[in-house]
Amino acid sequence: MSATLLEARPLDSDWLGWLKGELAPTRARNIRTAIIVTGAVLCVIISMTLQVPQLATSAYMVFFISKESKLLTTITGVGGVIVLTIGIGATLLLYKFTYGHPELRIPGIAIALFLGMWFSRVLVIGPLGFLLGFVVAVSQSVGEEVPSPELLVRGLLWLWVALAYAIALTVVLNLLFLPDTPQTAAHRPKPKRSEPDGRRLLVADAFTNPAHVRFALKVTFAAMFCYILYSAIDWSGIHTAFITCTFIALESTEATLYKGTLRIVGCVIGGGLALFSIVFLMPHMETIASLVVLVACAAAIAGWVAAGSERISYAGLQLAFAFFYSVFQGYAPDTDLDNVRNRVVGILFGLIVTGLVFQYIWPERASQRNSK
């Protein structure tokens, strides 16, 4: 992924021409965008009608699971549900020992995050290892905000419902409407640098390459620094800093910083759209129909970018993330601007911390990786 992100970027001042090429319409892009918009709208309607919590998370999962082919989407979706189930079960078991005991919960968060980031490097299907550690770490990080164990268990089980139904809906939509094209295989992710074939569970240098452990340690340090800081100053609204540190981390420093730039761009655009919607549109919305139109427009913009190449697709995911998590805070229109401010501040803070850690602690350059 690092090489894909860094290659073919504009080396001169022709950023406008490069951007026009990246945003150029294609038939496949039109179809994928339509599927994403449909999935996001259906998630809003279902969650609003049945009052399923975590509406923003459900809508965002449509972007996260949608891939360029039916096979990749299905594998990601099925694997995601399995890993999600294991992660929720693991965090419930862990809470038997850590609930009400921050001296145990904080080390538990760090260990879960470290293992997840290490697995993301050494497993052939790295994203599934990352998802497992991420689910456990994030669910543990919100424990002190829940007043009772019963509410905590209910919240985690509802989280499973919100994610699982959104994943299933996305897979079904892609299976029904995404066409099979012979060009799809050419755009699949390249094999990992240490992967000799597709029959291995772990990469060849899983236990011999110290870079894997160093990478996991760097991400864990950055995320835990953000978590401890916003907990110490009692500003849990910027918890997106913790999420940012884990989501933008890539194999090399250059790729991580480039992905961080995409996250900033997506955050600014998505936060701007959310701010405009909250100030000028939300006060006049009285029915779900008007909300559906707003979601469809925002999802179309984010989906168009997300359906592009890896050089810009992450900006689309971040645009959707910032918009949904700023606009949806319940089942009624939200006009609280603090939510937009807190999420944007958290994202920017996480970017700064991650950039500094990857720049000065065991920096891993793309040129060094390519020469191995």
mmCIF file of N, CA, C and O in Angstrom, residues 36 44 54 89 94 100 115 123 137 143 205 209 241 273 286 295 303 316 344 347 370:
data_model
loop_
_atom_site.group_PDB
_atom_site.id
_atom_site.type_symbol
_atom_site.label_atom_id
_atom_site.label_comp_id
_atom_site.label_asym_id
_atom_site.label_seq_id
_atom_site.Cartn_x
_atom_site.Cartn_y
_atom_site.Cartn_z
ATOM 1 N N ILE A 36 -22.784 2.829 -3.000
ATOM 2 C CA ILE A 36 -22.439 3.424 -1.709
ATOM 3 C C ILE A 36 -23.541 4.360 -1.228
ATOM 4 O O ILE A 36 -23.931 4.331 -0.045
ATOM 5 N N VAL A 44 -29.426 4.790 7.085
ATOM 6 C CA VAL A 44 -30.088 5.882 7.809
ATOM 7 C C VAL A 44 -31.563 5.570 8.022
ATOM 8 O O VAL A 44 -32.103 5.738 9.123
ATOM 9 N N GLN A 54 -25.760 3.952 17.134
ATOM 10 C CA GLN A 54 -24.545 4.042 16.311
ATOM 11 C C GLN A 54 -24.875 4.209 14.828
ATOM 12 O O GLN A 54 -24.300 3.551 13.963
ATOM 13 N N GLY A 89 -16.735 -10.323 21.747
ATOM 14 C CA GLY A 89 -16.649 -11.344 22.790
ATOM 15 C C GLY A 89 -15.413 -11.177 23.656
ATOM 16 O O GLY A 89 -15.474 -11.308 24.890
ATOM 17 N N LEU A 94 -12.808 -9.363 28.697
ATOM 18 C CA LEU A 94 -11.785 -8.532 29.326
ATOM 19 C C LEU A 94 -12.383 -7.580 30.348
ATOM 20 O O LEU A 94 -11.758 -7.276 31.374
ATOM 21 N N GLY A 100 -14.098 -0.758 36.024
ATOM 22 C CA GLY A 100 -13.902 -0.142 37.325
ATOM 23 C C GLY A 100 -12.478 -0.170 37.811
ATOM 24 O O GLY A 100 -12.194 0.276 38.937
ATOM 25 N N LEU A 115 -1.076 -5.762 19.741
ATOM 26 C CA LEU A 115 -1.280 -7.032 19.032
ATOM 27 C C LEU A 115 -2.007 -6.814 17.713
ATOM 28 O O LEU A 115 -1.668 -7.427 16.689
ATOM 29 N N LEU A 123 0.087 -10.784 9.400
ATOM 30 C CA LEU A 123 -0.925 -11.633 8.772
ATOM 31 C C LEU A 123 -1.018 -11.312 7.283
ATOM 32 O O LEU A 123 -0.887 -10.154 6.873
ATOM 33 N N ALA A 137 -9.559 -2.493 21.560
ATOM 34 C CA ALA A 137 -8.944 -1.307 22.162
ATOM 35 C C ALA A 137 -9.940 -0.159 22.280
ATOM 36 O O ALA A 137 -10.043 0.489 23.335
ATOM 37 N N GLY A 143 -14.914 2.655 28.430
ATOM 38 C CA GLY A 143 -15.499 2.014 29.598
ATOM 39 C C GLY A 143 -15.840 2.966 30.721
ATOM 40 O O GLY A 143 -16.869 2.820 31.385
ATOM 41 N N ASP A 205 8.653 -13.206 7.082
ATOM 42 C CA ASP A 205 9.542 -12.642 8.117
ATOM 43 C C ASP A 205 8.781 -12.189 9.355
ATOM 44 O O ASP A 205 9.187 -11.252 10.034
ATOM 45 N N ASN A 209 11.715 -10.082 11.468
ATOM 46 C CA ASN A 209 11.873 -8.680 11.088
ATOM 47 C C ASN A 209 11.463 -7.777 12.252
ATOM 48 O O ASN A 209 10.288 -7.720 12.621
ATOM 49 N N ALA A 241 -8.881 11.434 18.134
ATOM 50 C CA ALA A 241 -7.414 11.413 18.082
ATOM 51 C C ALA A 241 -6.898 9.987 18.215
ATOM 52 O O ALA A 241 -5.967 9.573 17.508
ATOM 53 N N LEU A 273 -18.953 20.466 5.343
ATOM 54 C CA LEU A 273 -20.303 20.073 4.943
ATOM 55 C C LEU A 273 -21.209 19.875 6.151
ATOM 56 O O LEU A 273 -22.379 20.270 6.142
ATOM 57 N N GLU A 286 -37.840 18.499 9.119
ATOM 58 C CA GLU A 286 -38.906 17.984 9.973
ATOM 59 C C GLU A 286 -39.240 16.523 9.671
ATOM 60 O O GLU A 286 -39.900 15.871 10.471
ATOM 61 N N VAL A 295 -28.224 13.146 3.246
ATOM 62 C CA VAL A 295 -27.282 12.038 3.328
ATOM 63 C C VAL A 295 -26.872 11.579 1.933
ATOM 64 O O VAL A 295 -25.691 11.278 1.682
ATOM 65 N N GLY A 303 -18.504 9.220 -1.727
ATOM 66 C CA GLY A 303 -18.405 7.964 -2.468
ATOM 67 C C GLY A 303 -17.655 8.107 -3.776
ATOM 68 O O GLY A 303 -16.925 7.200 -4.182
ATOM 69 N N GLY A 316 -11.951 10.256 0.622
ATOM 70 C CA GLY A 316 -13.392 10.039 0.576
ATOM 71 C C GLY A 316 -13.907 9.360 1.823
ATOM 72 O O GLY A 316 -14.966 9.715 2.357
ATOM 73 N N VAL A 344 -12.998 17.486 14.742
ATOM 74 C CA VAL A 344 -11.936 18.043 13.906
ATOM 75 C C VAL A 344 -10.667 18.254 14.727
ATOM 76 O O VAL A 344 -9.559 17.917 14.280
ATOM 77 N N ILE A 347 -9.034 14.839 15.326
ATOM 78 C CA ILE A 347 -8.361 14.311 14.141
ATOM 79 C C ILE A 347 -7.031 15.024 13.904
ATOM 80 O O ILE A 347 -5.999 14.385 13.656
ATOM 81 N N ASN A 370 11.922 -0.458 -0.285
ATOM 82 C CA ASN A 370 11.992 -0.909 -1.689
ATOM 83 C C ASN A 370 13.332 -1.556 -2.011
ATOM 84 O O ASN A 370 13.446 -2.330 -2.942
#
